[in-house]
Amino acid sequence: MTKNQSVAFDSQTDAVFGEINITTGVLENIAAEAASEIPGVISQALKSEAGKFFRMEGNGVNAKIHQENQQFVIDVSIKIRYGYSVPEVALDVQERIKEQILYMTDIVVGEVNVHVLSIETDHQGDRDPAFLQLPKENAIETGE
C-alpha cells in the first residue's frame, strides 16, 4: 500500500486564498487513469465492494510516485494488447500522464517511467467468430 504524503501545491497565480494539499495517492490515481485511457493499454476494472475497500479497485494499471532531485518521478506498470507498438504506446502513456497531472493539479512531473509487464493476446472465447473465418475469395475449393 502506498504511503500517502501531502504534496505542497504551488499555484501559478498570485492570489492567496489558503493552503492546498494533494496526497501522492491522488497523483497515482490520476496517472493510472490517464494511462488506462491510451489505446493498447489493457485496463481491467475490479468492481467488487471488497476491492474498493482494500483500494484494489484499480484498472489493471499500477502507478507509484516519488521525488528525486526536487522533481516528481512516476513509475507506471502496464500491460499492452498484442498488435500495438510498444514504443508508441509507452510514449503516449508518458505524454498523457504528464499533461493530465499538470492539467488537474498544476504540478509538473519531471519523469514518467513506463514498465511494460506483458503483451496480452485476446482469449479465444473473446474473439468474434467472423474474425476467424477466411473471406470467400480466399476460400479453398474442395471440389464437392
JSON list of C-alpha atoms in Angstrom, two decimals:
[
{"chain": "A", "resi": 1, "resn": "MET", "atom": "CA", "xyz": [0.00, 0.00, 0.00]},
{"chain": "A", "resi": 2, "resn": "THR", "atom": "CA", "xyz": [1.26, 3.46, -0.84]},
{"chain": "A", "resi": 3, "resn": "LYS", "atom": "CA", "xyz": [2.15, 5.85, 1.93]},
{"chain": "A", "resi": 4, "resn": "ASN", "atom": "CA", "xyz": [0.04, 8.94, 1.23]},
{"chain": "A", "resi": 5, "resn": "GLN", "atom": "CA", "xyz": [2.08, 12.09, 1.69]},
{"chain": "A", "resi": 6, "resn": "SER", "atom": "CA", "xyz": [0.91, 15.64, 1.21]},
{"chain": "A", "resi": 7, "resn": "VAL", "atom": "CA", "xyz": [2.36, 17.38, -1.78]},
{"chain": "A", "resi": 8, "resn": "ALA", "atom": "CA", "xyz": [2.86, 21.11, -1.47]},
{"chain": "A", "resi": 9, "resn": "PHE", "atom": "CA", "xyz": [0.82, 22.88, -4.12]},
{"chain": "A", "resi": 10, "resn": "ASP", "atom": "CA", "xyz": [2.39, 25.97, -5.66]},
{"chain": "A", "resi": 11, "resn": "SER", "atom": "CA", "xyz": [-0.22, 27.82, -7.67]},
{"chain": "A", "resi": 12, "resn": "GLN", "atom": "CA", "xyz": [0.77, 29.63, -10.83]},
{"chain": "A", "resi": 13, "resn": "THR", "atom": "CA", "xyz": [-1.41, 32.63, -9.85]},
{"chain": "A", "resi": 14, "resn": "ASP", "atom": "CA", "xyz": [-0.65, 35.40, -7.36]},
{"chain": "A", "resi": 15, "resn": "ALA", "atom": "CA", "xyz": [-3.96, 35.03, -5.48]},
{"chain": "A", "resi": 16, "resn": "VAL", "atom": "CA", "xyz": [-3.61, 33.54, -2.00]},
{"chain": "A", "resi": 17, "resn": "PHE", "atom": "CA", "xyz": [-6.75, 32.00, -0.52]},
{"chain": "A", "resi": 18, "resn": "GLY", "atom": "CA", "xyz": [-5.23, 29.36, 1.71]},
{"chain": "A", "resi": 19, "resn": "GLU", "atom": "CA", "xyz": [-3.21, 26.17, 1.55]},
{"chain": "A", "resi": 20, "resn": "ILE", "atom": "CA", "xyz": [-3.94, 23.32, -0.85]},
{"chain": "A", "resi": 21, "resn": "ASN", "atom": "CA", "xyz": [-2.50, 19.86, -0.23]},
{"chain": "A", "resi": 22, "resn": "ILE", "atom": "CA", "xyz": [-2.75, 16.93, -2.62]},
{"chain": "A", "resi": 23, "resn": "THR", "atom": "CA", "xyz": [-1.77, 13.45, -1.49]},
{"chain": "A", "resi": 24, "resn": "THR", "atom": "CA", "xyz": [0.53, 11.27, -3.55]},
{"chain": "A", "resi": 25, "resn": "GLY", "atom": "CA", "xyz": [-2.31, 8.74, -3.76]},
{"chain": "A", "resi": 26, "resn": "VAL", "atom": "CA", "xyz": [-4.34, 11.25, -5.76]},
{"chain": "A", "resi": 27, "resn": "LEU", "atom": "CA", "xyz": [-1.45, 11.77, -8.17]},
{"chain": "A", "resi": 28, "resn": "GLU", "atom": "CA", "xyz": [-1.03, 8.00, -8.54]},
{"chain": "A", "resi": 29, "resn": "ASN", "atom": "CA", "xyz": [-4.74, 7.59, -9.28]},
{"chain": "A", "resi": 30, "resn": "ILE", "atom": "CA", "xyz": [-4.61, 10.32, -11.92]},
{"chain": "A", "resi": 31, "resn": "ALA", "atom": "CA", "xyz": [-1.56, 8.68, -13.52]},
{"chain": "A", "resi": 32, "resn": "ALA", "atom": "CA", "xyz": [-3.16, 5.22, -13.55]},
{"chain": "A", "resi": 33, "resn": "GLU", "atom": "CA", "xyz": [-6.41, 6.52, -15.02]},
{"chain": "A", "resi": 34, "resn": "ALA", "atom": "CA", "xyz": [-4.58, 8.58, -17.66]},
{"chain": "A", "resi": 35, "resn": "ALA", "atom": "CA", "xyz": [-2.51, 5.55, -18.70]},
{"chain": "A", "resi": 36, "resn": "SER", "atom": "CA", "xyz": [-5.59, 3.33, -18.95]},
{"chain": "A", "resi": 37, "resn": "GLU", "atom": "CA", "xyz": [-7.16, 5.75, -21.47]},
{"chain": "A", "resi": 38, "resn": "ILE", "atom": "CA", "xyz": [-4.42, 5.09, -24.04]},
{"chain": "A", "resi": 39, "resn": "PRO", "atom": "CA", "xyz": [-5.40, 2.69, -26.86]},
{"chain": "A", "resi": 40, "resn": "GLY", "atom": "CA", "xyz": [-3.46, -0.55, -26.48]},
{"chain": "A", "resi": 41, "resn": "VAL", "atom": "CA", "xyz": [-3.20, -0.38, -22.70]},
{"chain": "A", "resi": 42, "resn": "ILE", "atom": "CA", "xyz": [-5.18, -3.13, -21.02]},
{"chain": "A", "resi": 43, "resn": "SER", "atom": "CA", "xyz": [-7.35, -1.99, -18.16]},
{"chain": "A", "resi": 44, "resn": "GLN", "atom": "CA", "xyz": [-9.35, -4.43, -16.09]},
{"chain": "A", "resi": 45, "resn": "ALA", "atom": "CA", "xyz": [-11.54, -2.76, -13.50]},
{"chain": "A", "resi": 46, "resn": "LEU", "atom": "CA", "xyz": [-12.47, -4.68, -10.39]},
{"chain": "A", "resi": 47, "resn": "LYS", "atom": "CA", "xyz": [-15.99, -3.67, -9.41]},
{"chain": "A", "resi": 48, "resn": "SER", "atom": "CA", "xyz": [-16.41, -5.52, -6.12]},
{"chain": "A", "resi": 49, "resn": "GLU", "atom": "CA", "xyz": [-17.03, -3.67, -2.87]},
{"chain": "A", "resi": 50, "resn": "ALA", "atom": "CA", "xyz": [-14.22, -5.62, -1.18]},
{"chain": "A", "resi": 51, "resn": "GLY", "atom": "CA", "xyz": [-11.85, -4.45, -3.89]},
{"chain": "A", "resi": 52, "resn": "LYS", "atom": "CA", "xyz": [-12.86, -0.84, -3.32]},
{"chain": "A", "resi": 53, "resn": "PHE", "atom": "CA", "xyz": [-12.46, -1.21, 0.43]},
{"chain": "A", "resi": 54, "resn": "PHE", "atom": "CA", "xyz": [-8.91, -2.51, 0.08]},
{"chain": "A", "resi": 55, "resn": "ARG", "atom": "CA", "xyz": [-8.03, 0.11, -2.59]},
{"chain": "A", "resi": 56, "resn": "MET", "atom": "CA", "xyz": [-7.87, -2.63, -5.23]},
{"chain": "A", "resi": 57, "resn": "GLU", "atom": "CA", "xyz": [-10.47, -1.03, -7.46]},
{"chain": "A", "resi": 58, "resn": "GLY", "atom": "CA", "xyz": [-7.67, -0.23, -9.87]},
{"chain": "A", "resi": 59, "resn": "ASN", "atom": "CA", "xyz": [-7.86, -0.55, -13.58]},
{"chain": "A", "resi": 60, "resn": "GLY", "atom": "CA", "xyz": [-5.01, -3.01, -14.12]},
{"chain": "A", "resi": 61, "resn": "VAL", "atom": "CA", "xyz": [-2.52, -0.15, -14.33]},
{"chain": "A", "resi": 62, "resn": "ASN", "atom": "CA", "xyz": [-0.25, 0.45, -11.34]},
{"chain": "A", "resi": 63, "resn": "ALA", "atom": "CA", "xyz": [1.39, 3.84, -10.69]},
{"chain": "A", "resi": 64, "resn": "LYS", "atom": "CA", "xyz": [3.81, 4.88, -7.94]},
{"chain": "A", "resi": 65, "resn": "ILE", "atom": "CA", "xyz": [5.21, 8.37, -7.36]},
{"chain": "A", "resi": 66, "resn": "HIS", "atom": "CA", "xyz": [8.32, 9.55, -5.56]},
{"chain": "A", "resi": 67, "resn": "GLN", "atom": "CA", "xyz": [10.61, 12.58, -5.51]},
{"chain": "A", "resi": 68, "resn": "GLU", "atom": "CA", "xyz": [14.14, 12.70, -6.88]},
{"chain": "A", "resi": 69, "resn": "ASN", "atom": "CA", "xyz": [16.24, 15.86, -7.03]},
{"chain": "A", "resi": 70, "resn": "GLN", "atom": "CA", "xyz": [13.31, 18.18, -6.32]},
{"chain": "A", "resi": 71, "resn": "GLN", "atom": "CA", "xyz": [11.14, 16.71, -9.09]},
{"chain": "A", "resi": 72, "resn": "PHE", "atom": "CA", "xyz": [8.35, 14.16, -9.17]},
{"chain": "A", "resi": 73, "resn": "VAL", "atom": "CA", "xyz": [9.03, 10.80, -10.80]},
{"chain": "A", "resi": 74, "resn": "ILE", "atom": "CA", "xyz": [6.21, 8.41, -11.67]},
{"chain": "A", "resi": 75, "resn": "ASP", "atom": "CA", "xyz": [6.72, 4.70, -12.31]},
{"chain": "A", "resi": 76, "resn": "VAL", "atom": "CA", "xyz": [3.76, 3.17, -14.13]},
{"chain": "A", "resi": 77, "resn": "SER", "atom": "CA", "xyz": [3.35, -0.55, -14.85]},
{"chain": "A", "resi": 78, "resn": "ILE", "atom": "CA", "xyz": [1.12, -1.54, -17.75]},
{"chain": "A", "resi": 79, "resn": "LYS", "atom": "CA", "xyz": [0.09, -4.47, -19.91]},
{"chain": "A", "resi": 80, "resn": "ILE", "atom": "CA", "xyz": [-0.20, -3.88, -23.64]},
{"chain": "A", "resi": 81, "resn": "ARG", "atom": "CA", "xyz": [-2.61, -5.55, -26.03]},
{"chain": "A", "resi": 82, "resn": "TYR", "atom": "CA", "xyz": [-0.97, -7.63, -28.77]},
{"chain": "A", "resi": 83, "resn": "GLY", "atom": "CA", "xyz": [-0.68, -5.80, -32.09]},
{"chain": "A", "resi": 84, "resn": "TYR", "atom": "CA", "xyz": [0.16, -2.35, -30.70]},
{"chain": "A", "resi": 85, "resn": "SER", "atom": "CA", "xyz": [3.59, -0.74, -30.98]},
{"chain": "A", "resi": 86, "resn": "VAL", "atom": "CA", "xyz": [5.20, -0.88, -27.54]},
{"chain": "A", "resi": 87, "resn": "PRO", "atom": "CA", "xyz": [7.32, 2.29, -28.02]},
{"chain": "A", "resi": 88, "resn": "GLU", "atom": "CA", "xyz": [4.33, 4.26, -29.34]},
{"chain": "A", "resi": 89, "resn": "VAL", "atom": "CA", "xyz": [2.03, 3.17, -26.53]},
{"chain": "A", "resi": 90, "resn": "ALA", "atom": "CA", "xyz": [4.71, 3.89, -23.90]},
{"chain": "A", "resi": 91, "resn": "LEU", "atom": "CA", "xyz": [5.36, 7.37, -25.32]},
{"chain": "A", "resi": 92, "resn": "ASP", "atom": "CA", "xyz": [1.61, 8.10, -25.40]},
{"chain": "A", "resi": 93, "resn": "VAL", "atom": "CA", "xyz": [1.34, 6.96, -21.77]},
{"chain": "A", "resi": 94, "resn": "GLN", "atom": "CA", "xyz": [4.20, 9.27, -20.72]},
{"chain": "A", "resi": 95, "resn": "GLU", "atom": "CA", "xyz": [2.71, 12.28, -22.50]},
{"chain": "A", "resi": 96, "resn": "ARG", "atom": "CA", "xyz": [-0.83, 11.64, -21.25]},
{"chain": "A", "resi": 97, "resn": "ILE", "atom": "CA", "xyz": [0.22, 11.25, -17.61]},
{"chain": "A", "resi": 98, "resn": "LYS", "atom": "CA", "xyz": [2.30, 14.43, -17.65]},
{"chain": "A", "resi": 99, "resn": "GLU", "atom": "CA", "xyz": [-0.43, 16.50, -19.28]},
{"chain": "A", "resi": 100, "resn": "GLN", "atom": "CA", "xyz": [-3.25, 15.17, -17.07]},
{"chain": "A", "resi": 101, "resn": "ILE", "atom": "CA", "xyz": [-1.37, 15.77, -13.81]},
{"chain": "A", "resi": 102, "resn": "LEU", "atom": "CA", "xyz": [-0.41, 19.26, -14.98]},
{"chain": "A", "resi": 103, "resn": "TYR", "atom": "CA", "xyz": [-3.99, 20.00, -16.05]},
{"chain": "A", "resi": 104, "resn": "MET", "atom": "CA", "xyz": [-5.66, 18.59, -12.94]},
{"chain": "A", "resi": 105, "resn": "THR", "atom": "CA", "xyz": [-3.20, 19.69, -10.25]},
{"chain": "A", "resi": 106, "resn": "ASP", "atom": "CA", "xyz": [-0.88, 22.31, -11.77]},
{"chain": "A", "resi": 107, "resn": "ILE", "atom": "CA", "xyz": [2.05, 20.09, -10.73]},
{"chain": "A", "resi": 108, "resn": "VAL", "atom": "CA", "xyz": [4.86, 19.47, -13.21]},
{"chain": "A", "resi": 109, "resn": "VAL", "atom": "CA", "xyz": [6.06, 15.87, -13.40]},
{"chain": "A", "resi": 110, "resn": "GLY", "atom": "CA", "xyz": [9.76, 15.58, -14.19]},
{"chain": "A", "resi": 111, "resn": "GLU", "atom": "CA", "xyz": [9.83, 11.97, -15.36]},
{"chain": "A", "resi": 112, "resn": "VAL", "atom": "CA", "xyz": [7.43, 9.14, -16.22]},
{"chain": "A", "resi": 113, "resn": "ASN", "atom": "CA", "xyz": [8.97, 5.66, -16.37]},
{"chain": "A", "resi": 114, "resn": "VAL", "atom": "CA", "xyz": [6.82, 3.09, -18.16]},
{"chain": "A", "resi": 115, "resn": "HIS", "atom": "CA", "xyz": [7.30, -0.57, -17.26]},
{"chain": "A", "resi": 116, "resn": "VAL", "atom": "CA", "xyz": [5.65, -2.97, -19.71]},
{"chain": "A", "resi": 117, "resn": "LEU", "atom": "CA", "xyz": [4.81, -6.11, -17.76]},
{"chain": "A", "resi": 118, "resn": "SER", "atom": "CA", "xyz": [3.44, -8.18, -20.62]},
{"chain": "A", "resi": 119, "resn": "ILE", "atom": "CA", "xyz": [1.90, -8.29, -24.06]},
{"chain": "A", "resi": 120, "resn": "GLU", "atom": "CA", "xyz": [-1.58, -9.80, -23.78]},
{"chain": "A", "resi": 121, "resn": "THR", "atom": "CA", "xyz": [-3.40, -11.63, -26.52]},
{"chain": "A", "resi": 122, "resn": "ASP", "atom": "CA", "xyz": [-7.16, -12.00, -26.72]},
{"chain": "A", "resi": 123, "resn": "HIS", "atom": "CA", "xyz": [-8.61, -15.11, -25.18]},
{"chain": "A", "resi": 124, "resn": "GLN", "atom": "CA", "xyz": [-10.06, -17.47, -27.77]},
{"chain": "A", "resi": 125, "resn": "GLY", "atom": "CA", "xyz": [-13.55, -17.04, -26.31]},
{"chain": "A", "resi": 126, "resn": "ASP", "atom": "CA", "xyz": [-13.34, -13.24, -26.60]},
{"chain": "A", "resi": 127, "resn": "ARG", "atom": "CA", "xyz": [-12.77, -13.21, -30.36]},
{"chain": "A", "resi": 128, "resn": "ASP", "atom": "CA", "xyz": [-15.53, -12.67, -32.83]},
{"chain": "A", "resi": 129, "resn": "PRO", "atom": "CA", "xyz": [-16.10, -15.95, -34.76]},
{"chain": "A", "resi": 130, "resn": "ALA", "atom": "CA", "xyz": [-16.26, -13.92, -38.00]},
{"chain": "A", "resi": 131, "resn": "PHE", "atom": "CA", "xyz": [-12.66, -12.88, -37.33]},
{"chain": "A", "resi": 132, "resn": "LEU", "atom": "CA", "xyz": [-11.53, -16.50, -37.63]},
{"chain": "A", "resi": 133, "resn": "GLN", "atom": "CA", "xyz": [-13.22, -17.17, -40.98]},
{"chain": "A", "resi": 134, "resn": "LEU", "atom": "CA", "xyz": [-11.45, -16.63, -44.28]},
{"chain": "A", "resi": 135, "resn": "PRO", "atom": "CA", "xyz": [-13.07, -14.29, -46.79]},
{"chain": "A", "resi": 136, "resn": "LYS", "atom": "CA", "xyz": [-14.89, -16.19, -49.56]},
{"chain": "A", "resi": 137, "resn": "GLU", "atom": "CA", "xyz": [-12.38, -15.11, -52.21]},
{"chain": "A", "resi": 138, "resn": "ASN", "atom": "CA", "xyz": [-9.61, -16.82, -50.20]},
{"chain": "A", "resi": 139, "resn": "ALA", "atom": "CA", "xyz": [-11.60, -19.99, -49.52]},
{"chain": "A", "resi": 140, "resn": "ILE", "atom": "CA", "xyz": [-10.15, -23.24, -50.78]},
{"chain": "A", "resi": 141, "resn": "GLU", "atom": "CA", "xyz": [-12.40, -25.19, -53.13]},
{"chain": "A", "resi": 142, "resn": "THR", "atom": "CA", "xyz": [-12.68, -28.84, -52.24]},
{"chain": "A", "resi": 143, "resn": "GLY", "atom": "CA", "xyz": [-14.41, -29.95, -55.45]},
{"chain": "A", "resi": 144, "resn": "GLU", "atom": "CA", "xyz": [-17.52, -31.16, -53.66]}
]
